[in-house]
């Protein structure tokens, strides 16, 4: 019962508990509408015979016709059914939406904020280049970096250890320090080793030979000397630039990227895929601070798309949090409102299409049900509609609205 699959099933099964604003409106509407029409029917059946001496049989019949027509089942059944259909159609496409409110909310998004690693990129890091300086070999640079990263659980650190590929003697490592947002400092064989970004080396007054790369740049220092540079690259997801373009075509005005990677790398990736605004060098708390500012400045709803544990606070804060469900962490899936099981950014476009289609179908049902009912109600009050018309205005309209709602199950990828 603790597996990701069973948790996701539970989320989908309980999606109906989170009602969309339109559903809530209809529930409130029915609360006042139903007693109102009952009293109007009573007035139609009783007042004309009592006050004006009309035939009670004729006016009672009109009252019953009015009562049958006014039954709100078409609205109360078809609108939630439209949202269930939309949620069902989305889950068939690998998009799990945790409630009708989030499905309807997709129509109001004007800003989407993306994490980089595992969201726009594949999240599979590999060492693609090693440079060495000051008479050190590439092998030695990689060895010292691997020793420095041995306690790291960050994908970049793990890729350096994997590239080294030999056994690491942890007894050689002393005074290990993990410096958030900067890198690692440790003593190995009585030498001080630094592995990290430009900030770490600037703080320790170590001159570096800067490297420009689309990958993540990890500088390696020993005893206050820059001895090497390691490039760790993460591949962009296939067709990601086209998918971002398609998302923008659905009425999304702003696309923003928040990344923990250094700013230069983040900007290069963001510009390649067509993101409007890019922030780099961010710690998890920095992401939340910047995201709060984005929400303040935005006129519509703001969605955040991420996959890692460090994205969970932002996913929870977003108007609509979208998590990558394939490679994403449990914390991200739990904190999000929508889960994309295939990890494809293009599914956001599909989700927006489903949301727009569902909203259109629900609006059609409201207009159909209320329109026919008002016309037949007026005819019934003046004695021009029989019980047959009344039954059509109630049951017939309900069936038409339900059949229309079923259309929301159809998904255009």
Short mmCIF file of C-alpha atoms in Angstrom, two decimals:
data_model
loop_
_atom_site.label_atom_id
_atom_site.label_comp_id
_atom_site.label_asym_id
_atom_site.label_seq_id
_atom_site.Cartn_x
_atom_site.Cartn_y
_atom_site.Cartn_z
CA UNK A 1 0.00 0.00 0.00
CA UNK A 2 3.04 2.30 0.21
CA UNK A 3 4.08 1.81 -3.43
CA UNK A 4 3.99 4.74 -5.86
CA UNK A 5 1.37 2.96 -8.01
CA UNK A 6 -1.08 2.46 -5.11
CA UNK A 7 -0.58 6.07 -3.96
CA UNK A 8 -1.29 7.32 -7.48
CA UNK A 9 -4.40 5.12 -7.71
CA UNK A 10 -5.59 6.56 -4.40
CA UNK A 11 -5.01 10.11 -5.71
CA UNK A 12 -7.05 9.42 -8.86
CA UNK A 13 -9.86 7.67 -6.94
CA UNK A 14 -10.16 10.63 -4.58
CA UNK A 15 -9.91 13.28 -7.30
CA UNK A 16 -13.68 13.79 -7.12
CA UNK A 17 -13.41 15.18 -3.57
CA UNK A 18 -11.69 18.30 -4.94
CA UNK A 19 -14.48 19.97 -6.86
CA UNK A 20 -14.00 22.49 -9.63
CA UNK A 21 -15.42 26.01 -9.11
CA UNK A 22 -18.14 25.27 -11.71
CA UNK A 23 -19.18 22.14 -9.76
CA UNK A 24 -19.27 24.12 -6.51
CA UNK A 25 -21.38 26.80 -8.22
CA UNK A 26 -23.92 24.20 -9.43
CA UNK A 27 -24.09 22.61 -5.94
CA UNK A 28 -24.82 26.05 -4.39
CA UNK A 29 -27.22 26.91 -7.23
CA UNK A 30 -29.18 23.66 -6.67
CA UNK A 31 -29.37 24.40 -2.91
CA UNK A 32 -31.38 27.59 -3.56
CA UNK A 33 -32.96 26.67 -6.91
CA UNK A 34 -34.69 23.45 -5.70
CA UNK A 35 -36.70 24.93 -2.76
CA UNK A 36 -37.48 28.02 -4.89
CA UNK A 37 -39.10 25.98 -7.71
CA UNK A 38 -40.99 23.79 -5.20
CA UNK A 39 -42.62 26.90 -3.67
CA UNK A 40 -43.30 28.38 -7.15
CA UNK A 41 -45.03 25.08 -8.16
CA UNK A 42 -47.06 25.17 -4.94
CA UNK A 43 -48.09 28.75 -5.69
CA UNK A 44 -49.10 27.81 -9.27
CA UNK A 45 -51.24 24.88 -8.02
CA UNK A 46 -52.91 26.62 -5.08
CA UNK A 47 -53.11 30.41 -5.53
CA UNK A 48 -55.09 30.77 -8.84
CA UNK A 49 -57.91 28.36 -7.67
CA UNK A 50 -58.05 29.94 -4.18
CA UNK A 51 -57.81 33.61 -5.18
CA UNK A 52 -59.34 33.61 -8.67
CA UNK A 53 -61.62 30.57 -8.56
CA UNK A 54 -59.91 28.72 -11.42
CA UNK A 55 -60.21 24.92 -11.87
CA UNK A 56 -57.95 23.29 -9.22
CA UNK A 57 -57.50 20.15 -11.36
CA UNK A 58 -56.12 22.17 -14.31
CA UNK A 59 -53.79 24.30 -12.16
CA UNK A 60 -52.58 21.30 -10.10
CA UNK A 61 -51.63 19.60 -13.38
CA UNK A 62 -49.71 22.74 -14.44
CA UNK A 63 -47.94 22.76 -11.04
CA UNK A 64 -46.87 19.11 -11.45
CA UNK A 65 -45.64 19.77 -15.00
CA UNK A 66 -43.66 22.78 -13.69
CA UNK A 67 -42.19 20.63 -10.88
CA UNK A 68 -41.05 17.85 -13.23
CA UNK A 69 -39.48 20.33 -15.67
CA UNK A 70 -37.64 22.23 -12.94
CA UNK A 71 -35.83 19.16 -11.50
CA UNK A 72 -32.08 20.08 -11.59
CA UNK A 73 -30.74 16.54 -12.33
CA UNK A 74 -29.36 17.46 -15.78
CA UNK A 75 -27.07 20.05 -14.19
CA UNK A 76 -26.21 18.14 -11.01
CA UNK A 77 -25.34 14.92 -12.92
CA UNK A 78 -23.79 16.15 -16.15
CA UNK A 79 -21.36 18.77 -14.80
CA UNK A 80 -19.42 16.51 -12.38
CA UNK A 81 -19.58 13.83 -15.10
CA UNK A 82 -17.90 16.25 -17.54
CA UNK A 83 -15.02 16.73 -15.10
CA UNK A 84 -14.80 12.97 -14.36
CA UNK A 85 -14.60 12.41 -18.12
CA UNK A 86 -11.82 15.00 -18.44
CA UNK A 87 -9.86 13.45 -15.53
CA UNK A 88 -10.41 9.96 -17.03
CA UNK A 89 -9.35 11.04 -20.51
CA UNK A 90 -6.24 12.71 -19.08
CA UNK A 91 -5.23 9.61 -17.07
CA UNK A 92 -5.60 7.53 -20.26
CA UNK A 93 -2.93 9.84 -21.74
CA UNK A 94 -0.61 9.45 -18.75
CA UNK A 95 -1.66 12.70 -17.03
CA UNK A 96 -2.99 12.15 -13.51
CA UNK A 97 -5.07 15.11 -12.30
CA UNK A 98 -5.89 15.10 -8.60
CA UNK A 99 -9.16 17.05 -8.79
CA UNK A 100 -11.66 18.86 -11.01
CA UNK A 101 -10.44 22.19 -9.56
CA UNK A 102 -6.95 21.58 -11.03
CA UNK A 103 -8.40 20.48 -14.38
CA UNK A 104 -10.47 23.68 -14.57
CA UNK A 105 -7.47 25.70 -13.28
CA UNK A 106 -5.41 24.68 -16.34
CA UNK A 107 -7.62 27.05 -18.37
CA UNK A 108 -6.45 30.03 -16.30
CA UNK A 109 -2.65 29.51 -16.40
CA UNK A 110 -0.66 32.36 -17.91
CA UNK A 111 2.81 31.53 -16.48
CA UNK A 112 4.65 28.20 -16.33
CA UNK A 113 7.83 27.87 -14.27
CA UNK A 114 10.17 24.94 -15.02
CA UNK A 115 12.89 23.21 -13.07
CA UNK A 116 15.81 22.24 -15.35
CA UNK A 117 17.30 18.88 -14.34
CA UNK A 118 14.96 15.93 -14.99
CA UNK A 119 12.26 18.28 -16.31
CA UNK A 120 13.74 19.96 -19.40
CA UNK A 121 16.70 17.56 -19.42
CA UNK A 122 16.85 13.77 -19.05
CA UNK A 123 18.51 13.96 -15.62
CA UNK A 124 21.15 11.41 -16.69
CA UNK A 125 24.57 12.96 -16.06
CA UNK A 126 27.83 11.82 -17.66
CA UNK A 127 31.40 13.17 -17.45
CA UNK A 128 32.07 14.42 -20.98
CA UNK A 129 35.41 16.22 -20.53
CA UNK A 130 38.31 16.44 -18.06
CA UNK A 131 40.99 19.18 -18.27
CA UNK A 132 44.13 19.12 -16.10
CA UNK A 133 46.59 21.88 -15.17
CA UNK A 134 49.81 22.45 -13.18
CA UNK A 135 51.44 19.09 -14.04
CA UNK A 136 48.49 17.01 -12.84
CA UNK A 137 47.15 14.22 -15.07
CA UNK A 138 43.48 13.91 -16.03
CA UNK A 139 43.36 10.60 -14.15
CA UNK A 140 44.61 12.29 -10.94
CA UNK A 141 42.07 15.13 -11.30
CA UNK A 142 39.24 12.60 -11.72
CA UNK A 143 40.52 10.52 -8.77
CA UNK A 144 40.64 13.50 -6.37
CA UNK A 145 37.21 14.65 -7.56
CA UNK A 146 35.75 11.15 -7.01
CA UNK A 147 37.23 11.03 -3.48
CA UNK A 148 35.74 14.47 -2.81
CA UNK A 149 32.29 13.44 -4.07
CA UNK A 150 32.18 10.04 -2.33
CA UNK A 151 29.53 11.13 0.22
CA UNK A 152 27.49 13.10 -2.32
CA UNK A 153 24.05 11.93 -3.48
CA UNK A 154 23.84 14.66 -6.13
CA UNK A 155 23.62 13.33 -9.72
CA UNK A 156 26.74 15.34 -10.73
CA UNK A 157 28.78 13.84 -7.87
CA UNK A 158 27.53 10.34 -8.66
CA UNK A 159 28.50 10.74 -12.33
CA UNK A 160 32.08 11.73 -11.32
CA UNK A 161 32.34 8.64 -9.06
CA UNK A 162 30.97 6.49 -11.91
CA UNK A 163 33.51 7.95 -14.39
CA UNK A 164 36.36 7.19 -11.95
CA UNK A 165 35.11 3.60 -11.67
CA UNK A 166 37.59 2.40 -9.02
CA UNK A 167 37.27 1.60 -5.34
CA UNK A 168 37.49 4.58 -2.99
CA UNK A 169 39.23 4.30 0.38
CA UNK A 170 37.08 6.49 2.65
CA UNK A 171 39.68 6.35 5.44
CA UNK A 172 41.80 8.79 3.44
CA UNK A 173 39.08 11.47 3.68
CA UNK A 174 38.98 13.85 6.67
CA UNK A 175 37.15 17.10 7.58
CA UNK A 176 34.54 16.61 4.85
CA UNK A 177 32.31 19.67 4.29
CA UNK A 178 29.36 19.93 1.91
CA UNK A 179 28.83 23.65 1.22
CA UNK A 180 25.26 24.20 -0.13
CA UNK A 181 25.13 25.86 -3.53
CA UNK A 182 28.93 25.94 -3.86
CA UNK A 183 30.56 22.49 -3.63
CA UNK A 184 32.71 20.30 -1.41
CA UNK A 185 35.78 20.83 0.72
CA UNK A 186 37.76 17.93 2.24
CA UNK A 187 41.21 16.77 3.34
CA UNK A 188 42.59 13.84 1.34
CA UNK A 189 46.07 12.48 2.22
CA UNK A 190 46.72 15.69 4.24
CA UNK A 191 45.99 17.91 1.20
CA UNK A 192 43.05 20.31 1.07
CA UNK A 193 40.78 19.47 -1.89
CA UNK A 194 38.03 21.70 -3.35
CA UNK A 195 35.40 20.56 -5.87
CA UNK A 196 32.69 22.99 -6.88
CA UNK A 197 31.66 26.09 -8.76
CA UNK A 198 33.32 29.47 -9.28
CA UNK A 199 31.88 30.85 -6.00
CA UNK A 200 33.69 28.21 -3.88
CA UNK A 201 37.06 29.08 -5.48
CA UNK A 202 36.50 32.85 -5.20
CA UNK A 203 35.73 32.48 -1.47
CA UNK A 204 39.00 30.60 -0.95
CA UNK A 205 41.05 33.06 -3.10
CA UNK A 206 41.98 30.41 -5.67
CA UNK A 207 42.53 31.63 -9.23
CA UNK A 208 40.82 29.46 -11.83
CA UNK A 209 40.96 29.05 -15.59
CA UNK A 210 37.28 29.55 -16.42
CA UNK A 211 35.57 27.09 -18.75
CA UNK A 212 32.55 27.86 -20.91
CA UNK A 213 30.22 24.90 -21.48
CA UNK A 214 26.56 23.95 -21.85
CA UNK A 215 27.24 21.22 -19.27
CA UNK A 216 27.83 21.70 -15.54
CA UNK A 217 31.38 22.84 -14.83
CA UNK A 218 33.04 21.41 -11.68
CA UNK A 219 36.41 23.00 -10.82
CA UNK A 220 38.93 20.88 -8.85
CA UNK A 221 41.54 22.48 -6.56
CA UNK A 222 44.34 21.10 -4.40
CA UNK A 223 46.17 23.13 -1.73
CA UNK A 224 44.92 26.46 -3.13
CA UNK A 225 45.85 25.63 -6.74
CA UNK A 226 43.38 24.99 -9.59
CA UNK A 227 44.40 21.54 -10.88
CA UNK A 228 41.56 20.63 -13.23
CA UNK A 229 38.07 21.13 -14.60
CA UNK A 230 35.43 18.44 -15.11
CA UNK A 231 32.46 18.92 -17.47
CA UNK A 232 29.36 16.93 -16.56
CA UNK A 233 26.64 17.03 -19.22
CA UNK A 234 22.96 16.27 -19.06
CA UNK A 235 21.10 15.69 -22.34
CA UNK A 236 18.08 17.78 -23.27
CA UNK A 237 14.86 15.82 -23.67
CA UNK A 238 13.93 15.04 -27.26
CA UNK A 239 11.96 17.76 -29.12
CA UNK A 240 11.86 19.87 -25.94
CA UNK A 241 12.15 23.15 -27.92
CA UNK A 242 9.09 22.23 -30.07
CA UNK A 243 7.13 21.21 -26.97
CA UNK A 244 7.86 24.54 -25.24
CA UNK A 245 6.74 26.35 -28.43
CA UNK A 246 3.47 24.34 -28.43
CA UNK A 247 2.86 25.17 -24.76
CA UNK A 248 3.28 28.89 -25.57
CA UNK A 249 0.80 28.55 -28.45
CA UNK A 250 -1.89 27.51 -25.91
CA UNK A 251 -2.02 31.01 -24.43
CA UNK A 252 0.90 30.75 -21.96
CA UNK A 253 2.40 34.26 -21.83
CA UNK A 254 5.49 33.64 -19.66
CA UNK A 255 7.88 30.68 -19.38
CA UNK A 256 10.49 30.84 -16.60
CA UNK A 257 13.25 28.43 -15.51
CA UNK A 258 14.54 28.04 -11.94
CA UNK A 259 17.72 25.97 -11.60
CA UNK A 260 20.23 25.02 -8.93
CA UNK A 261 22.94 24.83 -11.63
CA UNK A 262 25.29 27.74 -12.25
CA UNK A 263 23.73 30.68 -14.05
CA UNK A 264 25.77 30.35 -17.27
CA UNK A 265 24.73 26.69 -17.78
CA UNK A 266 21.11 27.46 -16.89
CA UNK A 267 21.00 30.37 -19.37
CA UNK A 268 22.48 28.31 -22.19
CA UNK A 269 19.94 25.49 -21.67
CA UNK A 270 17.05 27.96 -21.26
CA UNK A 271 17.95 29.89 -24.42
CA UNK A 272 18.31 26.64 -26.40
CA UNK A 273 14.78 25.48 -25.55
CA UNK A 274 13.14 28.92 -25.79
CA UNK A 275 12.47 29.85 -22.15
CA UNK A 276 11.70 33.57 -21.63
CA UNK A 277 13.38 34.17 -18.25
CA UNK A 278 16.11 32.13 -16.51
CA UNK A 279 17.38 32.04 -12.91
CA UNK A 280 20.42 29.96 -11.87
CA UNK A 281 22.53 29.22 -8.74
CA UNK A 282 19.38 28.68 -6.64
CA UNK A 283 19.04 26.75 -3.39
CA UNK A 284 15.58 25.21 -2.60
CA UNK A 285 14.66 28.20 -0.38
CA UNK A 286 15.74 30.64 -3.13
CA UNK A 287 13.38 28.88 -5.55
CA UNK A 288 10.45 29.48 -3.16
CA UNK A 289 11.38 33.18 -2.68
CA UNK A 290 11.61 33.86 -6.44
CA UNK A 291 8.46 31.83 -7.07
CA UNK A 292 6.51 33.94 -4.53
CA UNK A 293 7.57 37.06 -6.47
CA UNK A 294 6.47 35.44 -9.79
CA UNK A 295 3.01 34.69 -8.29
CA UNK A 296 2.69 38.32 -7.11
CA UNK A 297 3.55 39.68 -10.57
CA UNK A 298 1.32 37.26 -12.49
CA UNK A 299 -2.26 38.14 -13.48
CA UNK A 300 -3.42 34.53 -14.02
CA UNK A 301 -2.57 31.23 -12.34
CA UNK A 302 1.06 30.09 -12.09
CA UNK A 303 2.08 26.45 -12.65
CA UNK A 304 5.38 24.92 -11.59
CA UNK A 305 6.86 21.84 -13.28
CA UNK A 306 9.50 19.84 -11.37
CA UNK A 307 10.66 16.38 -10.40
CA UNK A 308 12.99 16.41 -7.38
CA UNK A 309 12.67 16.47 -3.59
CA UNK A 310 14.03 20.06 -3.67
CA UNK A 311 11.09 21.04 -5.95
CA UNK A 312 8.43 19.81 -3.47
CA UNK A 313 8.10 23.16 -1.56
CA UNK A 314 7.58 25.09 -4.83
CA UNK A 315 5.17 22.44 -6.21
CA UNK A 316 3.10 22.77 -3.03
CA UNK A 317 3.14 26.60 -3.25
CA UNK A 318 2.16 26.77 -6.94
CA UNK A 319 -1.44 27.40 -8.04
CA UNK A 320 -0.97 24.18 -10.03
CA UNK A 321 2.03 21.94 -9.28
CA UNK A 322 2.99 19.52 -12.08
CA UNK A 323 5.38 16.67 -11.24
CA UNK A 324 7.28 14.28 -13.49
CA UNK A 325 5.97 10.89 -12.34
CA UNK A 326 8.40 8.56 -14.16
CA UNK A 327 11.72 9.67 -12.68
CA UNK A 328 10.25 12.10 -10.13
CA UNK A 329 10.67 11.68 -6.38
CA UNK A 330 7.81 10.54 -4.11
CA UNK A 331 7.90 13.94 -2.37
CA UNK A 332 7.39 15.79 -5.68
CA UNK A 333 4.51 13.46 -6.71
CA UNK A 334 2.88 13.88 -3.28
CA UNK A 335 3.19 17.70 -3.28
CA UNK A 336 1.93 18.17 -6.86
CA UNK A 337 -1.61 18.61 -8.20
CA UNK A 338 -0.94 16.96 -11.58
CA UNK A 339 1.46 14.07 -12.30
CA UNK A 340 2.85 13.39 -15.80
CA UNK A 341 3.65 9.67 -15.80
CA UNK A 342 5.63 9.71 -19.06
CA UNK A 343 7.91 12.66 -18.05
CA UNK A 344 7.06 14.38 -21.37
CA UNK A 345 6.71 18.17 -21.20
CA UNK A 346 4.43 17.94 -24.29
CA UNK A 347 1.77 16.36 -22.06
CA UNK A 348 1.19 19.83 -20.55
CA UNK A 349 -0.17 20.90 -23.97
CA UNK A 350 -2.41 17.79 -23.99
CA UNK A 351 -3.59 18.65 -20.44
CA UNK A 352 -4.46 22.23 -21.45
CA UNK A 353 -6.38 20.90 -24.52
CA UNK A 354 -8.32 18.48 -22.26
CA UNK A 355 -9.08 21.30 -19.79
CA UNK A 356 -10.35 23.61 -22.56
CA UNK A 357 -12.46 20.81 -24.08
CA UNK A 358 -13.92 19.86 -20.67
CA UNK A 359 -14.77 23.50 -19.90
CA UNK A 360 -16.46 23.82 -23.31
CA UNK A 361 -18.55 20.64 -22.73
CA UNK A 362 -19.54 21.70 -19.19
CA UNK A 363 -20.58 25.18 -20.47
CA UNK A 364 -22.61 23.54 -23.28
CA UNK A 365 -24.41 21.37 -20.67
CA UNK A 366 -25.25 24.39 -18.49
CA UNK A 367 -26.64 26.35 -21.48
CA UNK A 368 -28.50 23.28 -22.86
CA UNK A 369 -30.09 22.33 -19.51
CA UNK A 370 -31.01 25.83 -18.35
CA UNK A 371 -32.10 27.00 -21.83
CA UNK A 372 -34.53 24.10 -22.49
CA UNK A 373 -35.82 24.15 -18.91
CA UNK A 374 -36.58 27.89 -18.93
CA UNK A 375 -38.48 27.63 -22.25
CA UNK A 376 -40.53 24.58 -21.18
CA UNK A 377 -41.05 26.07 -17.66
CA UNK A 378 -42.62 29.17 -19.19
CA UNK A 379 -44.83 27.01 -21.45
CA UNK A 380 -45.80 24.80 -18.45
CA UNK A 381 -46.76 27.78 -16.27
CA UNK A 382 -49.14 29.01 -19.03
CA UNK A 383 -50.57 25.51 -19.56
CA UNK A 384 -49.02 25.08 -23.01
CA UNK A 385 -46.71 22.15 -22.08
CA UNK A 386 -47.95 18.65 -21.22
CA UNK A 387 -46.33 16.06 -18.97
CA UNK A 388 -44.58 14.58 -22.05
CA UNK A 389 -42.69 17.84 -22.66
CA UNK A 390 -41.95 18.01 -18.92
CA UNK A 391 -40.44 14.50 -18.93
CA UNK A 392 -38.28 15.43 -21.95
CA UNK A 393 -37.14 18.67 -20.25
CA UNK A 394 -36.06 16.60 -17.22
CA UNK A 395 -34.99 13.06 -18.19
CA UNK A 396 -34.43 13.78 -21.91
CA UNK A 397 -32.18 16.78 -21.20
CA UNK A 398 -30.31 14.76 -18.52
CA UNK A 399 -29.59 11.98 -21.06
CA UNK A 400 -28.46 14.51 -23.71
CA UNK A 401 -26.18 16.25 -21.16
CA UNK A 402 -24.72 12.90 -20.01
CA UNK A 403 -24.05 11.82 -23.62
CA UNK A 404 -22.37 15.21 -24.23
CA UNK A 405 -20.26 14.77 -21.06
CA UNK A 406 -18.96 11.41 -22.32
CA UNK A 407 -17.26 13.33 -25.17
CA UNK A 408 -14.77 14.67 -22.60
CA UNK A 409 -13.22 11.18 -22.44
CA UNK A 410 -11.92 11.63 -26.01
CA UNK A 411 -8.40 13.03 -26.02
CA UNK A 412 -6.55 14.62 -28.93
CA UNK A 413 -2.82 14.19 -28.36
#
